[in-house]
Coordinates of C-alpha atoms in Angstrom, one line a residue:
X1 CA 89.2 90.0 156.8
X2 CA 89.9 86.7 154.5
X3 CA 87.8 85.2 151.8
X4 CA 86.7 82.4 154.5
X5 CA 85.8 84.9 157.1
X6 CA 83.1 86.0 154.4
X7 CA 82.4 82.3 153.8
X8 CA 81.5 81.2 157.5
X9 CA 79.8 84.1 157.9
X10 CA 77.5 84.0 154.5
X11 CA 76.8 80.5 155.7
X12 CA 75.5 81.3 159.7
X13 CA 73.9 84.2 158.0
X14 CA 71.4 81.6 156.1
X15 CA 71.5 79.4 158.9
X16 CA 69.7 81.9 160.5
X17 CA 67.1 82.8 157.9
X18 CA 66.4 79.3 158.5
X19 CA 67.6 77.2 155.7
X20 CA 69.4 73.6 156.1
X21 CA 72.6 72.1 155.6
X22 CA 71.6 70.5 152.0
X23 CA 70.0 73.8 150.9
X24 CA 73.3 76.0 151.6
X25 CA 75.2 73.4 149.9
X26 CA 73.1 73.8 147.0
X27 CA 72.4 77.0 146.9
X28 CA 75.6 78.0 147.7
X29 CA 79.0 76.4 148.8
X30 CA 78.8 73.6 146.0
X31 CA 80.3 76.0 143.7
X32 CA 81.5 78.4 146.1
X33 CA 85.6 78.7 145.0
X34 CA 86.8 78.5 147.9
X35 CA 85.6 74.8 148.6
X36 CA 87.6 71.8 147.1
X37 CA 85.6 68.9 147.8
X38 CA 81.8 67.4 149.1
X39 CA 81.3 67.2 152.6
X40 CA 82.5 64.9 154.8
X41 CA 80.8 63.4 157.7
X42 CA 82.1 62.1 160.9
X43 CA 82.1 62.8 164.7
X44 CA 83.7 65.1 167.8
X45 CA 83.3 64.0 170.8
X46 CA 80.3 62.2 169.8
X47 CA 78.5 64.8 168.2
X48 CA 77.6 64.4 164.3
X49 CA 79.8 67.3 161.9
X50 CA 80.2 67.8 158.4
X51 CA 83.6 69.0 157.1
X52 CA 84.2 70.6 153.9
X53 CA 87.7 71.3 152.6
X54 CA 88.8 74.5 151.5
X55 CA 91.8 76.3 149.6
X56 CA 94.2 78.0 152.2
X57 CA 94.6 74.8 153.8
X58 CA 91.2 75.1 155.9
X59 CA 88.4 73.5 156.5
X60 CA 84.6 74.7 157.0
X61 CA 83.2 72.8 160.0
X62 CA 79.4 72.2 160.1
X63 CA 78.1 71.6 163.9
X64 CA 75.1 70.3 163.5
X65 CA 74.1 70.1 167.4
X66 CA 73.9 73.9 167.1
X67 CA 73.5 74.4 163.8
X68 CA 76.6 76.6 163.4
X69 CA 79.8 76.7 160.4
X70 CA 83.4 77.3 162.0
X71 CA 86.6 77.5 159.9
X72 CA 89.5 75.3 161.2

């Protein structure tokens, strides 16, 4: 299991205790060392998403119409 297997999974793990977006990226992927850059927002398929680049040429997707991170 990779470093950003243990990333997505930290961060659905607080999703789930019920903290937001802005507090995880606080709390904990602003200085995470895996991530190499603020989010980004944009759309898919007209839904709202944040992107945050990551080393090993991946990218940690925030869906926010179910509230779930995904590495691409």
């Amino acid at each position: 299991m990779g470093k950003t297997d243990n990333l997505v999974r930290k961060c659905n793990d607080m999703i789930a205790d019920g903290l937001d977006f802005p507090t995880i990226w606080e709390a904990y992927l602003r200085r995470h060392a895996a991530v190499i850059g603020p989010p980004i927002q944009g759309y898919r398929d007209n839904e709202p998403i944040l992107t945050i680049p990551l080393f090993y040429r991946q990218t940690l997707v925030f869906l926010s119409t179910n509230g779930r991170f995904v590495i691409e």
